[in-house]
XYZ file of C-alpha atoms in Angstrom:
665
model
C 91.283 137.016 68.817
C 92.828 135.062 71.543
C 94.209 132.039 70.725
C 94.429 128.697 72.381
C 98.158 128.890 72.643
C 97.585 132.071 74.383
C 95.175 130.570 76.382
C 97.516 127.888 77.275
C 100.099 130.060 77.511
C 98.704 131.688 80.398
C 99.358 128.300 82.734
C 103.216 128.258 81.591
C 103.387 132.355 82.993
C 101.332 131.684 86.073
C 103.200 128.425 86.765
C 106.807 130.172 85.858
C 105.775 133.756 87.968
C 104.569 131.277 91.278
C 107.982 129.160 91.245
C 110.197 131.978 90.920
C 108.648 134.238 93.479
C 108.638 130.672 95.779
C 112.130 129.813 94.232
C 111.126 126.147 94.612
C 109.110 123.993 92.445
C 109.059 122.118 88.925
C 107.992 124.333 86.124
C 108.939 121.019 83.072
C 105.725 119.445 83.118
C 103.521 122.496 84.426
C 104.697 124.332 80.947
C 104.993 120.588 78.735
C 100.673 119.939 79.430
C 99.435 123.692 79.621
C 98.027 122.997 75.893
C 96.279 119.377 77.004
C 94.577 121.418 79.763
C 93.289 123.966 78.064
C 91.504 121.604 75.708
C 90.376 118.992 78.085
C 89.231 121.707 80.839
C 87.481 124.217 78.712
C 85.963 122.106 76.068
C 85.371 118.772 77.946
C 85.446 118.948 81.987
C 82.256 119.069 83.422
C 82.350 120.792 86.336
C 81.445 123.173 88.488
C 83.593 126.074 90.366
C 80.068 127.592 92.037
C 79.894 124.043 93.914
C 83.464 121.923 93.646
C 81.495 118.964 95.928
C 78.662 118.223 92.448
C 78.847 114.453 92.514
C 78.017 114.411 88.898
C 80.770 116.040 88.100
C 84.170 114.689 86.344
C 86.969 114.051 88.450
C 90.790 115.202 87.363
C 93.467 114.093 88.795
C 96.597 115.105 88.649
C 98.507 111.987 89.032
C 102.419 113.390 88.755
C 101.601 116.135 91.424
C 104.883 117.874 91.294
C 103.709 119.511 88.602
C 100.961 121.482 90.985
C 101.398 124.624 89.548
C 99.135 123.057 86.115
C 96.429 122.758 88.679
C 96.239 125.718 90.845
C 96.470 127.629 87.937
C 93.480 126.103 85.840
C 91.625 125.933 89.507
C 91.906 129.903 89.730
C 91.862 130.817 85.725
C 88.047 128.515 85.749
C 86.876 130.456 88.911
C 87.442 128.398 91.971
C 88.110 129.687 95.460
C 92.376 130.163 94.448
C 92.900 133.813 94.071
C 96.185 135.697 92.858
C 97.253 135.845 96.640
C 96.806 132.188 97.297
C 99.333 131.309 93.842
C 102.098 134.258 95.453
C 101.480 132.446 98.332
C 102.821 128.856 96.736
C 104.952 126.350 98.719
C 104.375 128.287 101.946
C 103.146 127.048 105.098
C 99.325 126.620 105.911
C 98.772 128.362 102.153
C 95.931 126.930 99.469
C 98.902 125.960 97.600
C 101.067 123.647 99.309
C 104.171 121.936 97.088
C 102.218 119.046 96.086
C 98.565 119.384 95.843
C 96.922 118.106 99.248
C 92.766 116.723 98.988
C 90.976 119.961 99.269
C 87.285 119.395 97.664
C 86.106 122.831 98.319
C 88.699 124.197 95.779
C 88.689 121.299 94.083
C 91.515 119.003 95.051
C 90.020 115.936 94.043
C 92.891 113.853 96.242
C 96.310 114.147 97.648
C 99.179 113.635 95.267
C 102.719 113.616 95.217
C 104.296 109.546 95.290
C 104.355 108.945 91.752
C 101.507 106.428 90.226
C 99.070 106.741 93.669
C 97.180 109.687 91.855
C 96.437 107.378 89.095
C 95.381 104.561 91.491
C 93.492 106.725 92.970
C 91.568 108.001 89.757
C 91.271 104.271 89.210
C 88.861 104.125 92.695
C 86.748 107.261 91.445
C 86.119 105.341 87.939
C 85.305 101.961 90.137
C 82.675 103.575 92.218
C 81.533 105.435 89.500
C 80.853 102.318 87.777
C 79.132 100.648 91.181
C 77.279 103.677 91.633
C 75.609 104.549 88.463
C 74.760 100.112 87.910
C 72.682 100.886 91.203
C 70.685 104.341 91.124
C 70.969 104.998 87.195
C 67.275 104.435 85.827
C 65.719 104.698 82.282
C 66.090 108.506 81.147
C 68.136 108.966 84.578
C 71.815 109.047 83.973
C 72.357 109.953 87.469
C 75.685 108.893 88.319
C 77.229 109.606 84.708
C 80.525 111.304 84.060
C 84.425 110.785 83.251
C 87.600 110.251 85.711
C 90.146 111.848 83.574
C 94.154 111.852 85.109
C 97.406 113.586 84.390
C 100.247 111.184 84.773
C 104.343 111.557 83.422
C 107.266 108.945 82.931
C 107.677 108.623 86.957
C 103.979 107.739 87.178
C 104.741 104.846 84.424
C 107.959 103.768 85.862
C 106.085 103.273 89.199
C 105.473 99.451 89.829
C 101.981 100.230 90.941
C 101.029 101.746 87.823
C 101.090 97.644 86.666
C 99.237 96.718 89.323
C 95.826 99.240 89.126
C 96.123 99.866 85.161
C 95.955 95.870 84.846
C 93.247 95.611 86.932
C 91.605 98.840 85.350
C 91.125 96.900 82.005
C 89.355 93.323 83.255
C 86.941 95.525 84.870
C 86.478 97.526 81.784
C 86.292 100.995 83.277
C 85.594 102.882 79.753
C 84.778 106.593 81.690
C 88.359 106.413 82.307
C 90.818 108.665 80.630
C 94.000 109.018 81.101
C 96.795 111.164 79.733
C 100.803 109.935 79.328
C 103.137 113.127 79.174
C 105.369 111.687 77.263
C 108.217 113.895 77.041
C 111.302 111.593 77.710
C 112.833 113.544 80.468
C 112.895 112.910 84.138
C 115.383 113.959 86.945
C 117.850 111.640 86.088
C 117.574 112.961 82.062
C 116.541 110.886 79.025
C 114.041 108.392 80.174
C 115.860 106.293 77.529
C 118.802 105.452 79.827
C 116.461 103.309 82.171
C 112.796 103.185 80.636
C 112.436 101.637 77.821
C 109.463 99.284 77.127
C 106.542 99.899 74.445
C 103.739 101.970 76.499
C 101.257 101.174 73.846
C 101.436 97.552 73.502
C 102.239 97.465 77.728
C 98.106 98.726 77.648
C 97.079 96.817 75.044
C 98.002 93.609 77.052
C 96.112 95.499 79.914
C 93.118 95.626 77.288
C 93.556 99.281 77.303
C 92.019 101.297 74.305
C 95.379 103.083 73.466
C 96.329 106.316 71.131
C 99.257 107.028 70.253
C 101.274 109.368 69.241
C 99.045 112.622 69.952
C 101.121 116.247 69.699
C 100.925 117.279 73.097
C 100.912 120.884 71.710
C 98.220 120.632 68.963
C 94.684 121.565 70.379
C 93.068 120.109 67.282
C 94.901 116.067 67.794
C 94.208 116.472 71.600
C 90.239 117.427 71.102
C 90.132 114.191 68.249
C 91.931 111.997 70.923
C 89.546 112.997 73.339
C 86.835 112.394 71.086
C 88.177 109.176 70.117
C 88.773 107.952 73.529
C 84.901 108.988 74.854
C 83.601 106.844 71.860
C 85.277 103.625 73.266
C 82.424 101.448 75.706
C 84.457 98.966 76.653
C 87.549 100.030 77.745
C 89.992 102.975 79.684
C 92.028 104.819 77.466
C 95.189 105.481 77.111
C 96.039 108.771 75.252
C 99.782 108.962 74.740
C 100.908 113.003 74.267
C 104.249 113.965 72.560
C 104.944 117.036 74.603
C 107.943 119.157 75.164
C 109.010 119.574 78.830
C 108.877 123.323 79.849
C 107.752 123.789 76.226
C 108.126 127.553 75.858
C 111.444 128.467 77.858
C 113.997 129.023 74.757
C 117.218 127.076 76.979
C 115.813 124.696 79.160
C 113.110 123.215 77.305
C 113.146 119.912 76.693
C 116.143 119.286 79.330
C 115.992 117.929 82.884
C 116.791 121.462 83.637
C 113.616 122.505 84.210
C 112.217 119.598 85.980
C 112.378 120.867 89.407
C 114.393 124.231 89.761
C 112.843 127.725 88.909
C 113.678 129.567 85.892
C 116.182 132.539 86.373
C 114.610 136.388 86.027
C 116.705 136.307 82.227
C 115.257 132.669 81.328
C 112.099 134.175 82.400
C 112.220 136.793 80.325
C 113.151 135.080 77.765
C 110.055 132.874 77.491
C 107.846 135.365 78.029
C 109.246 137.134 74.730
C 109.314 133.694 73.208
C 105.412 133.227 74.233
C 104.896 136.874 73.005
C 103.377 137.104 76.793
C 103.728 141.422 77.757
C 102.400 141.545 80.555
C 104.164 141.858 84.493
C 103.962 139.048 86.636
C 100.854 137.561 88.092
C 98.802 139.580 85.726
C 96.004 137.897 83.399
C 94.187 139.670 80.929
C 89.771 139.805 81.582
C 90.002 138.710 78.078
C 91.511 135.325 79.292
C 89.816 134.793 82.213
C 86.726 135.353 80.623
C 86.960 132.582 78.395
C 88.675 130.391 80.938
C 85.896 130.773 83.530
C 83.591 128.221 83.701
C 81.211 129.270 86.051
C 78.471 130.037 84.303
C 78.314 126.970 81.943
C 78.902 124.746 85.336
C 76.135 126.537 87.378
C 74.144 125.723 84.262
C 74.939 122.109 83.849
C 74.613 121.842 87.655
C 71.465 123.247 87.064
C 70.313 120.690 84.336
C 71.172 117.900 87.155
C 69.409 118.644 89.398
C 66.589 119.422 87.500
C 66.660 115.273 86.323
C 67.392 114.370 89.870
C 64.225 116.207 91.433
C 62.539 114.422 88.962
C 63.588 111.232 89.810
C 62.974 111.739 93.596
C 59.487 111.906 92.404
C 59.577 108.380 90.187
C 62.428 106.565 92.276
C 61.963 108.496 96.058
C 63.364 105.429 97.457
C 66.745 105.186 95.844
C 66.648 109.103 96.114
C 67.144 108.936 99.696
C 69.737 106.116 99.701
C 72.249 107.517 97.013
C 71.437 111.374 99.494
C 72.410 109.718 102.090
C 75.445 107.833 101.092
C 76.936 110.564 99.023
C 76.283 112.918 102.773
C 78.209 109.875 104.507
C 75.769 108.875 106.928
C 75.251 105.495 108.282
C 71.840 104.271 107.643
C 69.056 104.712 110.094
C 68.800 101.365 111.593
C 72.515 101.280 112.425
C 73.235 101.298 115.937
C 69.683 99.472 116.576
C 71.106 96.834 114.305
C 74.734 96.392 115.170
C 72.840 96.381 118.706
C 71.459 93.036 118.175
C 74.730 91.668 116.643
C 76.200 92.691 119.514
C 73.551 90.552 121.522
C 74.217 87.774 119.612
C 77.555 87.729 119.558
C 77.184 87.532 123.553
C 74.803 84.578 123.177
C 77.103 83.043 120.912
C 80.640 82.261 123.215
C 82.834 81.434 120.985
C 86.436 79.841 120.977
C 87.377 81.388 117.609
C 90.122 83.390 115.673
C 89.585 87.300 115.455
C 89.948 86.845 111.918
C 86.773 84.618 112.095
C 85.312 86.459 114.421
C 85.882 89.535 111.699
C 84.275 87.241 109.177
C 80.937 86.467 111.077
C 80.577 90.702 111.154
C 80.845 90.591 107.608
C 78.442 88.931 106.849
C 76.062 90.619 109.028
C 77.250 93.967 107.901
C 76.710 92.985 104.385
C 73.193 92.975 104.957
C 72.903 96.019 107.302
C 75.313 98.933 105.235
C 74.922 98.508 101.519
C 77.487 100.939 101.076
C 80.349 98.666 102.059
C 82.723 97.721 99.415
C 84.881 94.632 100.863
C 88.332 93.413 98.666
C 91.453 91.214 99.339
C 94.480 91.017 98.070
C 93.567 87.060 96.286
C 93.760 85.935 100.225
C 90.229 86.495 101.026
C 90.108 82.469 102.031
C 92.296 83.150 104.222
C 92.040 86.650 105.569
C 88.201 85.323 105.721
C 86.665 88.633 103.728
C 83.605 86.634 102.043
C 80.784 85.388 102.931
C 77.025 84.132 101.579
C 76.243 88.021 101.463
C 79.476 88.725 99.335
C 78.906 89.898 95.282
C 81.394 90.315 93.348
C 81.869 93.344 91.342
C 83.071 91.243 87.930
C 79.832 89.684 87.732
C 77.224 91.420 89.444
C 76.316 95.293 88.759
C 75.549 95.670 92.147
C 78.395 94.060 93.582
C 79.932 94.783 97.337
C 83.652 92.948 96.888
C 86.553 93.772 94.633
C 88.669 90.171 93.728
C 92.161 92.906 93.915
C 94.530 90.189 92.765
C 97.948 89.889 93.886
C 98.355 93.367 94.484
C 98.636 94.896 97.757
C 100.187 98.633 96.975
C 97.934 98.834 94.107
C 94.689 97.723 96.286
C 95.102 99.969 98.858
C 95.505 103.112 96.904
C 92.401 102.473 94.589
C 90.439 101.715 97.783
C 91.535 105.283 98.843
C 89.957 106.291 95.677
C 87.089 105.032 96.210
C 86.458 106.573 100.081
C 87.737 109.618 98.404
C 84.670 109.633 96.177
C 82.291 109.080 98.779
C 79.082 106.892 98.542
C 81.036 103.267 100.243
C 82.897 102.420 102.738
C 85.844 100.294 101.246
C 88.027 97.346 103.312
C 91.283 96.125 102.131
C 92.848 92.545 103.216
C 96.017 91.176 103.252
C 98.235 89.350 105.347
C 100.124 91.757 107.836
C 103.648 90.438 106.609
C 102.714 92.028 103.719
C 101.624 95.965 105.142
C 104.693 96.707 103.220
C 103.286 96.748 99.866
C 100.971 98.846 101.219
C 102.660 101.007 103.704
C 102.799 104.381 101.118
C 99.189 103.535 100.202
C 97.951 103.444 103.995
C 100.209 106.464 104.596
C 98.359 108.342 102.128
C 95.030 107.050 104.028
C 96.268 108.759 107.312
C 97.366 111.475 105.807
C 94.138 112.686 103.376
C 92.136 111.934 106.929
C 90.159 109.225 104.896
C 87.967 106.219 105.839
C 89.422 102.855 104.953
C 89.481 99.743 107.147
C 92.830 97.574 106.665
C 92.323 94.226 107.473
C 95.272 92.685 108.025
C 95.219 88.324 109.315
C 98.227 85.887 110.643
C 98.972 88.670 113.198
C 102.132 87.139 114.820
C 104.589 84.394 114.801
C 100.753 82.328 115.384
C 101.142 82.093 111.705
C 103.357 79.334 112.161
C 104.394 76.942 109.284
C 105.284 79.256 107.072
C 108.199 80.817 108.764
C 109.407 83.914 109.352
C 109.140 85.656 105.650
C 105.811 85.808 106.454
C 105.542 86.482 110.790
C 105.071 90.236 111.127
C 106.939 90.595 114.327
C 107.747 94.201 113.429
C 104.845 95.263 111.487
C 102.490 96.369 114.283
C 104.922 98.966 115.712
C 105.017 100.018 111.889
C 101.640 100.984 111.882
C 101.235 101.739 115.765
C 103.755 105.083 114.429
C 102.109 106.624 111.160
C 99.777 109.919 112.626
C 96.048 109.368 111.918
C 95.682 105.459 112.123
C 93.973 103.506 114.883
C 95.827 100.247 114.974
C 93.014 97.669 116.721
C 94.420 94.456 117.710
C 91.325 92.354 119.392
C 91.761 89.262 121.848
C 88.375 87.602 120.681
C 84.540 88.101 118.843
C 83.636 91.006 121.263
C 86.441 93.267 121.100
C 86.668 92.659 117.282
C 82.837 93.501 117.184
C 83.691 96.977 118.773
C 86.993 97.107 116.265
C 84.717 96.788 113.656
C 82.071 98.952 114.756
C 84.469 102.111 115.675
C 86.214 100.956 111.835
C 83.224 101.953 110.090
C 81.696 104.995 112.557
C 85.169 106.687 112.309
C 85.421 108.528 109.420
C 88.116 110.532 109.749
C 91.184 108.710 109.320
C 92.022 104.928 108.442
C 91.699 102.356 110.898
C 93.703 98.944 110.701
C 92.350 95.844 112.218
C 95.028 93.072 113.030
C 93.602 90.139 113.321
C 94.750 86.347 114.673
C 94.948 83.011 112.269
C 94.994 80.881 115.861
C 91.334 80.516 117.541
C 91.310 83.020 120.869
C 89.305 82.235 124.353
C 85.785 84.226 124.398
C 86.603 86.215 127.780
C 83.718 87.092 130.074
C 82.705 90.836 130.910
C 80.407 92.242 132.877
C 78.347 95.436 131.815
C 80.981 98.209 132.790
C 83.551 96.714 130.963
C 82.327 96.195 128.069
C 81.680 99.712 127.659
C 85.387 100.822 128.227
C 86.116 98.295 125.547
C 85.631 101.651 123.105
C 88.555 103.217 125.459
C 90.913 101.452 123.654
C 92.801 100.248 126.846
C 90.859 98.240 130.026
C 90.800 96.110 132.870
C 89.532 92.586 132.366
C 91.362 91.498 135.619
C 91.554 93.033 138.757
C 91.632 91.394 142.187
C 92.951 94.591 144.336
C 91.530 97.419 145.813
C 91.543 100.870 146.210
C 93.423 100.971 142.619
C 96.302 99.438 144.432
C 97.732 96.370 142.412
C 100.773 94.782 143.037
C 101.335 94.083 139.672
C 99.955 95.139 136.446
C 100.125 92.872 133.039
C 99.188 94.883 129.719
C 98.508 92.415 126.807
C 96.574 92.678 123.103
C 95.282 90.034 120.685
C 95.938 86.416 121.683
C 98.385 86.808 124.791
C 95.234 88.306 126.514
C 94.497 84.855 127.497
C 97.927 83.687 128.296
C 97.963 86.675 131.178
C 94.269 86.217 132.623
C 95.663 82.133 132.608
C 98.639 83.635 134.354
C 96.622 86.122 136.234
C 94.353 83.032 137.567
C 97.719 81.568 138.569
C 99.458 84.159 140.371
C 96.189 85.750 142.524
C 95.703 81.905 144.353
C 99.241 82.935 145.488
C 97.826 85.826 146.957
C 99.613 88.333 144.706
C 97.116 91.441 143.709
C 96.998 91.184 140.348
C 95.698 93.737 137.077
C 95.362 92.576 133.887
C 95.031 95.126 131.463
C 93.666 94.281 127.650
C 94.647 97.019 125.325
C 93.653 96.139 121.810
C 94.091 100.028 120.453
C 96.737 101.801 122.033
C 96.310 104.301 119.686
C 92.549 105.028 120.885
C 93.708 104.386 124.414
C 96.450 107.646 123.989
C 93.527 109.890 123.708
C 91.597 109.046 126.706
C 91.465 112.245 129.373
C 94.379 111.711 132.334
C 91.497 110.444 134.558
C 90.855 107.426 132.885
C 94.063 106.458 132.335
C 95.196 106.739 135.540
C 92.504 104.831 136.823
C 93.671 102.569 134.159
C 97.563 102.488 134.862
C 97.668 104.106 138.014
C 101.417 105.860 137.756
C 102.960 105.395 140.882
C 102.142 101.701 140.399
C 105.440 100.682 138.340
C 105.847 96.736 138.131
C 104.168 96.257 135.103
C 104.986 93.681 132.770
C 103.685 93.958 128.760
C 102.790 90.947 126.638
C 102.492 91.003 122.752
C 104.111 88.618 120.160
C 105.684 91.824 118.035
C 108.827 94.108 118.346
C 108.934 94.758 122.133
C 110.850 98.231 122.555
C 106.898 100.115 121.430
C 105.824 99.414 125.002
C 108.051 100.655 127.208
C 106.089 104.092 126.982
C 103.284 102.271 129.200
C 105.657 100.156 131.060
C 108.781 102.594 131.749
C 112.207 101.332 131.942
C 111.508 99.471 135.276
C 109.157 97.429 133.555
C 109.261 93.845 131.658
C 108.571 93.334 128.112
C 107.746 89.984 126.822
C 108.143 90.339 122.991
C 110.129 89.889 120.382
C 113.913 91.080 119.387
C 114.395 88.770 116.684
C 112.934 87.099 113.532
C 110.437 84.225 114.047
C 111.730 80.628 113.446
C 109.059 77.317 110.992
C 107.673 75.448 112.957
C 103.867 74.883 114.539
C 102.380 78.024 116.275
C 101.789 76.136 119.901
C 106.359 76.011 119.733
C 107.103 79.200 118.604
C 105.589 80.434 121.372
C 106.677 78.428 123.826
C 110.526 79.357 122.021
C 109.655 82.751 122.456
C 108.209 82.912 125.848
C 105.016 83.546 125.362
C 103.859 80.911 127.842
C 102.114 80.549 131.446
C 105.359 79.573 133.047
C 107.168 82.650 131.531
C 104.804 85.179 132.684
C 104.559 83.853 136.438
C 108.545 83.560 136.163
C 108.413 87.371 134.553
C 106.083 88.594 137.603
C 107.605 86.849 141.087
C 110.778 87.930 139.578
C 109.781 91.898 139.322
C 107.227 91.451 142.564
């Protein structure tokens, strides 16, 4: 008779063997949480190793991602496409088992974790998605979307500020299908957490309006099981199960200490641990009886087949809802998407308005809410300033089929939650704040780019044009910061037409986040011919040019609100007889991806006389103008004053552009 402890020990042994083999890793948490994982995965988790993408599977997130061998061991034991060979390749290049879990739904990894607290936020995004989708698609006797989200967290996740942001919001949203297990082992890298982490977690989470189940022995299967049963009975609140565990459980000399947190056990300690756990087998060997008891393929197949039968019946009774859910799960845009966007574009061309690009964005959002049911907006307490709401906005707090989340002042938490919503599927999320507060959200933005997921990042008040709010709110360095992140596309449109193209790109781009950098101040509607309009999507294009044979005397590149300054300067310069080209470059990232021929047609390499204009950090632009060019940009922080006075003070004027042009010519 195989005991539950022996089944949990399989996780512990695979963990220490793989980490020793790699000579790198974190054995402490997987060894400490193995008993909790065994109960959860074998008794409660609804999943199917044959189809890791089954939409109604329970979601499992390992927020304390350094404990990666825990999830790798479980996935191997339960029958996912993760072999012993893959475990032996732990932490080696191009393996399925990197040092921290990286999103790969085909093998059961739901999200990339490692930066502590963000997996918790992603999981809350999963739970929000489940709640909204179930409200939309479930009908009497047809709970098509009906699953739990389970999250493992450690002390580090609890200490990170993001945990406060997202757990507070989760309580407000009454995410009762969210169950979080806290590995309360009292140890982190620097030693005993009581030396620097003393808050009462039970009272903290009760204040968030969570259901808290405290003081559970994390090594007692019966008590763990009882706590999960209790959590699943909760109908109003998310649940936190606080499990008292021993880090590195099973290691005679290192368990309960920080010495087992992030270092492999040596040979002697591994032998002693095997002896204490009564494990008699060679490294990486698991007896067939243990594999049989862990394997979830047959049970998972039966669970999904049962759901498929229900979904088939649902199709007959609710064919439209069935097709809509299938479309959204697949990530396809609505059938009439292109036609509807074309109509929106035609209307924009008729209404030649001189408005801020944040206002242009709001007008587009209003239309998108009509034609894109999966669009889910949100802002960090700046909805009225970001202009992210419209008459078609419905708050998810008050509307079961809502399309907007009021995140409160939680930029980091908001962005990481939206990452989870994007990963879950069925939604296209956007988040919004002032560009200067990108810093608060940065690591979650980086994770979105790393995971190749679609999130639309709306950042308004894009420059010194913020004016009287002063340098604390003037994001002079942030555009360059965002552009430097791999796999992110940034658009800074100059008017409502470019704003439309930016939005269209952001929604159609499935494989990376898109940042929309929008102005507070009004911009001038620019006239374009059909050929010019078709080139906006290429990131950079010629908006004005009086030269012939691709031989301008001077090229001026500008973005956003500075394009109108460049064009006004152009009108004067050509009156003096100069041959001038103005390039609007709303997206340097997209322009850089164009072929050599196109880039050469826009920026001929033989034309060395160039000026770049952007009310942002200037050094970025040397890549386009060379060392001989001139940049009209920011080298310092801004000042407090009227935006027109600030632009004049820092040289963003027509006269200064003409002066620099004459100097270089």
